[in-house]
Amino acid sequence: MHKAARTGLCALALVALAFSSTAQAADAGNGKRVYQKCVACHVADRETNRFGPHLKGVVGRPAAQVPDYKYSQAMKDAGAAGLVWDDSALSAFLSSPKKKVPGTSMRFFGLWTQAEIDDVIAYLKTTAQAE
């Protein structure tokens, strides 16, 4: 293959990659809508616990660290073992809470698509400083 053809193919691949990553960018607005499945148990924008702990500032927080919330022993153990709610950990948990933290008391089977998960995480990131 000629150098010019390889350069052209590389440029085309980079453009395609840029468009595909833009098309798959997380949508916090949609995440807020998807999060409505969670509101019966969790508050995202205030430090108010319900059946589940509040999620304000959850991204980057170690597991089982909300004061005045009674966590399951499994969640306490996960936090003590170093579980931090980063994008990867939240993604795995929102996909299947009982797979990520076996023994968790969370009574939710998980979100169905990675896009919904990514959108909810994007939404949670927007609520970190909300009052």
CSV table of C-alpha atoms in Angstrom, one decimal:
chain,number,residue,atom,x,y,z
A,1,MET,CA,0.0,0.0,0.0
A,2,HIS,CA,1.3,3.4,-0.9
A,3,LYS,CA,2.2,5.9,1.9
A,4,ALA,CA,-0.5,8.3,0.7
A,5,ALA,CA,-3.2,5.6,0.8
A,6,ARG,CA,-2.1,4.5,4.3
A,7,THR,CA,-2.2,8.1,5.5
A,8,GLY,CA,-5.6,8.6,4.0
A,9,LEU,CA,-6.9,5.5,5.6
A,10,CYS,CA,-5.5,6.5,9.0
A,11,ALA,CA,-7.1,9.9,8.7
A,12,LEU,CA,-10.5,8.3,7.8
A,13,ALA,CA,-10.2,5.9,10.7
A,14,LEU,CA,-9.5,8.8,13.1
A,15,VAL,CA,-12.5,10.8,11.8
A,16,ALA,CA,-14.7,7.7,12.1
A,17,LEU,CA,-13.5,7.1,15.7
A,18,ALA,CA,-14.2,10.8,16.6
A,19,PHE,CA,-17.7,10.5,15.3
A,20,SER,CA,-18.4,7.2,17.0
A,21,SER,CA,-17.1,8.4,20.4
A,22,THR,CA,-19.2,11.6,20.1
A,23,ALA,CA,-22.3,9.6,19.2
A,24,GLN,CA,-21.8,7.4,22.3
A,25,ALA,CA,-21.1,10.3,24.7
A,26,ALA,CA,-23.1,10.0,27.9
A,27,ASP,CA,-26.2,12.1,28.2
A,28,ALA,CA,-26.8,13.4,31.7
A,29,GLY,CA,-30.3,14.6,30.7
A,30,ASN,CA,-31.3,11.2,29.7
A,31,GLY,CA,-29.6,9.9,32.8
A,32,LYS,CA,-31.9,12.0,34.9
A,33,ARG,CA,-34.9,10.4,33.2
A,34,VAL,CA,-33.5,6.9,33.6
A,35,TYR,CA,-32.7,7.8,37.3
A,36,GLN,CA,-36.4,8.0,37.9
A,37,LYS,CA,-36.2,4.2,38.4
A,38,CYS,CA,-34.1,4.9,41.5
A,39,VAL,CA,-35.9,7.7,43.2
A,40,ALA,CA,-38.1,5.5,45.4
A,41,CYS,CA,-35.0,4.5,47.3
A,42,HIS,CA,-32.3,7.1,46.5
A,43,VAL,CA,-31.9,10.9,46.5
A,44,ALA,CA,-29.2,12.2,44.2
A,45,ASP,CA,-29.1,16.0,44.9
A,46,ARG,CA,-29.4,16.2,48.7
A,47,GLU,CA,-27.8,14.4,51.6
A,48,THR,CA,-31.1,12.7,52.5
A,49,ASN,CA,-31.2,9.0,52.9
A,50,ARG,CA,-34.3,7.0,52.0
A,51,PHE,CA,-34.5,3.2,51.8
A,52,GLY,CA,-31.1,3.5,50.2
A,53,PRO,CA,-28.3,5.9,50.9
A,54,HIS,CA,-28.2,9.3,49.2
A,55,LEU,CA,-26.1,9.4,46.0
A,56,LYS,CA,-25.0,13.1,46.2
A,57,GLY,CA,-21.3,13.0,45.5
A,58,VAL,CA,-21.3,9.2,45.0
A,59,VAL,CA,-18.8,9.3,42.1
A,60,GLY,CA,-15.4,9.0,43.7
A,61,ARG,CA,-16.7,8.1,47.1
A,62,PRO,CA,-15.6,4.9,48.9
A,63,ALA,CA,-18.5,2.4,49.3
A,64,ALA,CA,-20.5,2.4,52.5
A,65,GLN,CA,-19.4,5.8,53.6
A,66,VAL,CA,-22.7,7.8,54.0
A,67,PRO,CA,-23.1,8.7,57.7
A,68,ASP,CA,-26.3,7.6,59.4
A,69,TYR,CA,-27.1,4.9,56.8
A,70,LYS,CA,-27.2,1.2,57.8
A,71,TYR,CA,-25.4,-0.7,55.1
A,72,SER,CA,-25.4,-4.4,54.6
A,73,GLN,CA,-22.4,-6.3,55.9
A,74,ALA,CA,-21.5,-7.1,52.2
A,75,MET,CA,-21.4,-3.4,51.3
A,76,LYS,CA,-19.3,-2.6,54.5
A,77,ASP,CA,-16.9,-5.3,53.6
A,78,ALA,CA,-16.6,-4.1,50.0
A,79,GLY,CA,-15.9,-0.6,51.2
A,80,ALA,CA,-13.3,-1.9,53.7
A,81,ALA,CA,-11.7,-3.8,50.8
A,82,GLY,CA,-11.3,-0.6,48.9
A,83,LEU,CA,-14.3,-0.4,46.6
A,84,VAL,CA,-14.6,3.2,45.4
A,85,TRP,CA,-17.5,4.3,43.2
A,86,ASP,CA,-15.7,5.3,40.1
A,87,ASP,CA,-17.2,5.0,36.6
A,88,SER,CA,-16.1,1.4,36.3
A,89,ALA,CA,-17.4,0.3,39.7
A,90,LEU,CA,-20.7,2.2,39.3
A,91,SER,CA,-21.1,0.7,35.8
A,92,ALA,CA,-20.6,-2.9,37.1
A,93,PHE,CA,-22.9,-2.2,40.1
A,94,LEU,CA,-25.7,-0.6,38.0
A,95,SER,CA,-25.5,-3.5,35.6
A,96,SER,CA,-25.9,-6.1,38.3
A,97,PRO,CA,-25.7,-5.0,41.9
A,98,LYS,CA,-25.6,-8.6,43.3
A,99,LYS,CA,-22.8,-9.6,40.9
A,100,LYS,CA,-20.7,-6.6,41.9
A,101,VAL,CA,-21.3,-6.8,45.6
A,102,PRO,CA,-22.7,-10.3,46.4
A,103,GLY,CA,-24.9,-10.1,49.5
A,104,THR,CA,-25.9,-6.4,48.9
A,105,SER,CA,-29.3,-5.5,50.3
A,106,MET,CA,-30.0,-3.4,47.2
A,107,ARG,CA,-33.2,-4.8,45.7
A,108,PHE,CA,-32.7,-3.8,42.1
A,109,PHE,CA,-31.8,-6.2,39.2
A,110,GLY,CA,-29.8,-3.6,37.3
A,111,LEU,CA,-30.2,-1.4,34.2
A,112,TRP,CA,-30.6,-3.1,30.9
A,113,THR,CA,-28.2,-1.2,28.6
A,114,GLN,CA,-24.7,0.3,28.9
A,115,ALA,CA,-26.0,3.5,27.4
A,116,GLU,CA,-28.5,3.9,30.3
A,117,ILE,CA,-25.8,3.1,32.8
A,118,ASP,CA,-23.4,5.6,31.3
A,119,ASP,CA,-26.2,8.2,31.2
A,120,VAL,CA,-27.1,7.7,34.9
A,121,ILE,CA,-23.4,8.0,35.9
A,122,ALA,CA,-23.2,11.2,33.9
A,123,TYR,CA,-26.3,12.5,35.7
A,124,LEU,CA,-24.9,11.5,39.1
A,125,LYS,CA,-21.7,13.5,38.3
A,126,THR,CA,-23.9,16.6,37.8
A,127,THR,CA,-25.5,16.3,41.2
A,128,ALA,CA,-22.2,16.2,43.2
A,129,GLN,CA,-22.4,19.9,44.0
A,130,ALA,CA,-26.1,20.4,43.9
A,131,GLU,CA,-27.9,21.9,46.9
